[in-house]
Amino acid sequence: MHIMRRRGWEIPEHRATPEAVFLNRRALLGGAAGLVAASSLGRNPALAAEALYPARRNEGYTLDRAVTPERYSGDYNNFYEFGTSKTVLPAANALKTSPWTIKIDGLVEKPFEIGVDDLIRKVGLEERLYRHRCVEAWSMAVPWTGFPLSKLVALAKPGSGAKYVQFQTFLDKGMAPGQRQFFYPWPYLEGLTMAEANNDLAFLVTGVYGKPLPNQFGAPIRLAVPWKYGFKSAKSLVKVSFVAERPKTFWEGLQASEYGFWANVNPAVPHPRWSQASERVLGTDQRVPTLIYNGYGEQVADLYKGLEKERLFV
Ligand SMILES: Nc1nc2c(c(=O)[nH]1)N[C@H]1C(S)=C(S)[C@@H](COP(=O)(O)O)O[C@H]1N2
Ligand SMILES: [Mo]
């Protein structure tokens, strides 16, 4: 059993306001044309998706540490499609993010494909401050802009046979030199259970630092699953599939003993080759203790009741 210490920045789920539809700040400033709720923006083609930034911050998600300045988080990335070093920024310039559509398929009422801009005008955007913990034991704190994954699940209308959600990154060797490395099982795949996908913390990200995502962060749309190791947060998504079987993920395909399906953050369970007890905070010379579920235990620990036999923390 995990003893959960209550922290000020962990707020109970019932106090969060995930369903709130926020009016866009710029729309408010825009006079008559601005007097449209986010829910109707989808029908107004004149409103560019960029006008939705910066989105209003959802104050339900706060941090115990400073936001990592973009000069650190934006120049130290994992994005193997563009190389295995942390400096993928120059190579990621080749990623062409517009137009970009995302396919919703599998065990859903009716499969569909939607432009990312249309999608965000339909569901609206909010900003959340999240912590991010890479399995390599570095971390950062970022202001993501996006919307709860549960909103996409609701649009998809999955049937009762859907047990998992699978996320797929683009596949294009021309744009992404890393994908010419044949020993990686491209395309990058990730997965969550339906219960995880519907947890309010699971977030689809389209922006950061108050503007649309720079390429190296996984433009134009990526996941943020802050209670799990960073590799679960797949970037540059082109397909979300509702499936009956547990997806075989990219990192599992490479090294299942080190990077499993669940990958929940736990300082007490070391990686086979290093300790997970603490983390280096990007942009500082500090190491801080790592927290169970990356500090989000109150919101997510219940998801794992009855699953104790699974390798929940690898
Ligand atoms: N498609 C894809 N998604 C990915 C990765 C990747 O290599 N390719 N790396 C993952 C890892 S290991 C981490 S830590 C985060 C890093 O996100 P950041 O570069 O925005 O900090 O992206 C994750 N998503
Ligand atoms: Mo990572």
Tab-separated table of N, CA and C and ligand atoms in Angstrom, residues 78 132 134-136 138 230-231, ligand 2:
chain	number	residue	atom	x	y	z
A	78	ASN	N	13.537	14.623	-26.194
A	78	ASN	CA	13.584	13.269	-26.735
A	78	ASN	C	12.585	13.195	-27.867
A	132	HIS	N	6.832	16.878	-15.610
A	132	HIS	CA	7.175	15.842	-16.582
A	132	HIS	C	8.422	15.136	-16.086
A	134	CYS	N	11.075	12.212	-17.056
A	134	CYS	CA	11.602	11.245	-18.024
A	134	CYS	C	12.163	10.040	-17.272
A	135	VAL	N	12.069	8.869	-17.893
A	135	VAL	CA	12.602	7.638	-17.305
A	135	VAL	C	14.115	7.736	-17.114
A	136	GLU	N	14.763	8.664	-17.855
A	136	GLU	CA	16.210	8.878	-17.725
A	136	GLU	C	16.565	9.709	-16.493
A	138	TRP	N	15.566	12.865	-15.571
A	138	TRP	CA	15.530	14.328	-15.585
A	138	TRP	C	14.066	14.742	-15.600
A	230	GLY	N	8.034	9.809	-19.128
A	230	GLY	CA	7.807	10.661	-20.290
A	230	GLY	C	7.582	9.931	-21.600
A	231	PHE	N	8.129	8.718	-21.742
A	231	PHE	CA	7.989	8.061	-23.053
A	231	PHE	C	6.546	7.692	-23.367
B	2	MO	MO	11.840	10.142	-21.659
